[in-house]
Amino acid sequence: MTRFSLLPVFLLGSVAVATSSQDDFQTKCSHFYDKINLPHVQVNFAKYIPGGTNLTLVDNPPSCEASSQEVSVDLCRVAMAVNTSSTSQITLEAWFPREYNGRFLSTGNGGLSGCIPYSDLAYTAGFGFATVGANNGHNGTSGKPFFHHPEVLKDFAYRSIHTGVVIGKELTNMFYDEGFNKSYYLGCSTGGRQGWKSVQKYPNDFDGVIAGSPAINFANLISWSSHFYPITGPPTSEKFLTAAEWSLVHDEILRQCDTIDGAKDDIIEDPDLCLPIMETLLCSPNAKNTTNCLSSAQVQTVQQVLSPLNGVNGSLLYRRMQPGSENYAAEIMYTGELFPYSLDWFRYVVYNDPSWDGNFTVQDAEAALAQNPYNIQTWDGDLTPFRKTGGKVLHYHGMMDQLISSEDSKWYYSHVAETMKLPPQDLDEFYRFFTVSGMAHCGDGNGAYGIGQGSSTYASSDPESNVLMAMVKWVEEGIPPETIRGAKFEDGVGTPVEYWRKHCRWPRRNVFKGPGNYTDENSWECV
Ligand SMILES: *[C@@H]1O[C@H](CO)[C@@H](O)[C@H](O)[C@H]1NC(C)=O
Ligand SMILES: *[C@@H]1O[C@H](CO)[C@@H](O)[C@H](O)[C@H]1NC(C)=O
Ligand SMILES: *[C@@H]1O[C@H](CO)[C@@H](O)[C@H](O)[C@H]1NC(C)=O
Ligand SMILES: *[C@@H]1O[C@H](CO)[C@@H](O)[C@H](O)[C@H]1NC(C)=O
Ligand SMILES: *[C@@H]1O[C@H](CO)[C@@H](O)[C@H](O)[C@H]1NC(C)=O
Ligand SMILES: *[C@@H]1O[C@H](CO)[C@@H](O)[C@H](O)[C@H]1NC(C)=O
Ligand SMILES: *[C@@H]1O[C@H](CO)[C@@H](O)[C@H](O)[C@H]1NC(C)=O
Ligand SMILES: *[C@@H]1O[C@H](CO)[C@@H](O)[C@H](O)[C@H]1NC(C)=O
């Protein structure tokens, strides 16, 4: 029997057989409350949740936008508050499934939140992992709790995850007589940064870390997110492009770059090779109808958006937005106002001034970088301690990410290679980076983004097609993933899979070799 045979439990969503009396698992859960006596930990409740429950999340802040969560398997839900200092605390949940696979796992957070990742708790507990998830030290998605609260900021920068891991491991050992053997981390975006923070700062926390679309180079990411507003101006500006105009830009970028990888499929496999010439969209001087062309001010906007952000002295702060993300980015980055998380960060962290006006300049970028509170940058290039523990890290990034440019991940990979003086074949031993074409920010997109990092990208529990199971196989059987297979859904997760594609391990890139259709995964090759 392989360990993976437990996995279909998640799919079946097994419902506990109703019994009038409590069974041993239920009794253990209800008595667990009395057993926990850890410093700084206040247990709120330990409750048995039968599989098939649609959990109502009464305490979840409205801005977290999750008032319910489906739970597919029987589990013991433990909710607690953990003091991280005299003026800060995290809210932490530990979910202990009845069908336990002997593994501990921590989930991560997103954005500036502030939100317990219930969907991920349910996803990984559904696979049998003893799972923890925390609120990152504050409630809700706003950055306001950081204002004059350095301890809350510290939780956000690194302490929430680490605290959850320390407490979570103790509780797992208390709850299950057999304890646990291996520990894992699964997160994307801010969660990706938290995964990298663990690798860099707490190399013993995890045996396997899956870090997606990471918000690393964090201070510069905040500045990069800010710099689109001065480029586009407000919607009234002559430099501004409407969503329809960005769609025009996207189509032109595809026209120039889609077939570089050999396939006309509306997906750019490696945006590095895409250096679009935008003057092709200029309106001719006597054009009467300018619906399908751009003014020269607008063309300049597009060119600037697709250029890196440099500091006052010309040093590179953040690489360019990767071409291909235009339609998604238009909705959130090019809206004609400052990116809300960036506004919060400058107001409540960098300047401690809620009236800061949002007129971002590169001087503000310098201030944010110089501050780098609690090394939130998460850019350390020397992973020697993690490597020495035998840890493995699987890094992935969507190639049409509209919120965190995938070029930043490529930059970090180079930074690690150069710092450690290790070529890719040596990094491969413990650090593998996968570029996922057709994936927007942590999921969604128009390509084969279904890699199983969470329920919103789940298509299969096969290690070949599921990053979490791939990591388990790498850690426990020593077999690393060569590619990550993704599903292209007909219309979002849960709908039929239209085709599969194997995503390459950087620095390889995917090339369509034929014969046949781009939908045939075997017609592609990583070169
Ligand atoms: C947590 O800190 C608060 C405020 O300092 C204190 O009142 C409370 O007793 C602490 N809880 C635990 C479990 O240590
Ligand atoms: C769970 O409950 C919420 C809120 O009551 C509801 O919107 C949602 O559809 C329910 N989910 C299922 C699968 O029943
Ligand atoms: C840990 O590994 C050992 C050896 O393979 C195994 O006997 C034991 O059951 C495992 N423990 C858990 C909690 O899975
Ligand atoms: C977050 O919300 C929970 C649930 O309402 C509450 O118990 C906790 O004190 C809040 N945490 C903070 C830091 O405000
Ligand atoms: C301009 O061109 C667009 C697209 O071809 C078309 O839909 C629109 O009706 C035209 N507008 C005018 C005023 O002719
Ligand atoms: C240029 O700016 C970067 C980022 O602020 C800084 O690290 C670097 O030391 C500066 N270099 C010079 C020559 O001033
Ligand atoms: C930026 O500065 C201008 C001029 O001082 C001001 O009108 C505007 O409200 C400021 N804020 C933003 C977000 O543009
Ligand atoms: C390839 O597959 C797509 C999607 O199924 C289809 O629309 C297209 O016509 C196919 N192309 C060829 C050349 O068979």
mmCIF file of C-alpha atoms and ligand atoms in Angstrom, residues 229 234 337-338 343 357-359, ligand 7:
data_model
loop_
_atom_site.group_PDB
_atom_site.id
_atom_site.type_symbol
_atom_site.label_atom_id
_atom_site.label_comp_id
_atom_site.label_asym_id
_atom_site.label_seq_id
_atom_site.Cartn_x
_atom_site.Cartn_y
_atom_site.Cartn_z
ATOM 1 C CA TYR A 229 -0.646 54.698 -11.134
ATOM 2 C CA PRO A 234 -6.304 58.620 -13.462
ATOM 3 C CA GLU A 337 -5.692 54.649 -8.829
ATOM 4 C CA LEU A 338 -2.946 53.584 -6.470
ATOM 5 C CA LEU A 343 -1.396 52.776 -0.302
ATOM 6 C CA ASP A 357 -1.540 61.346 -0.556
ATOM 7 C CA GLY A 358 -0.695 58.397 -2.759
ATOM 8 C CA ASN A 359 1.397 60.387 -5.219
HETATM 9 C C1 LIG B 7 -1.615 63.969 -5.841
HETATM 10 O O1 LIG B 7 -1.257 65.343 -5.935
HETATM 11 C C2 LIG B 7 -2.222 66.148 -6.577
HETATM 12 C C3 LIG B 7 -1.672 67.554 -6.671
HETATM 13 O O2 LIG B 7 -1.096 67.945 -5.469
HETATM 14 C C4 LIG B 7 -3.545 66.076 -5.846
HETATM 15 O O3 LIG B 7 -4.517 66.818 -6.521
HETATM 16 C C5 LIG B 7 -3.988 64.620 -5.745
HETATM 17 O O4 LIG B 7 -5.182 64.507 -5.035
HETATM 18 C C6 LIG B 7 -2.907 63.793 -5.075
HETATM 19 N N1 LIG B 7 -3.282 62.422 -4.860
HETATM 20 C C7 LIG B 7 -3.478 61.492 -5.795
HETATM 21 C C8 LIG B 7 -3.826 60.134 -5.297
HETATM 22 O O5 LIG B 7 -3.376 61.717 -6.978
#
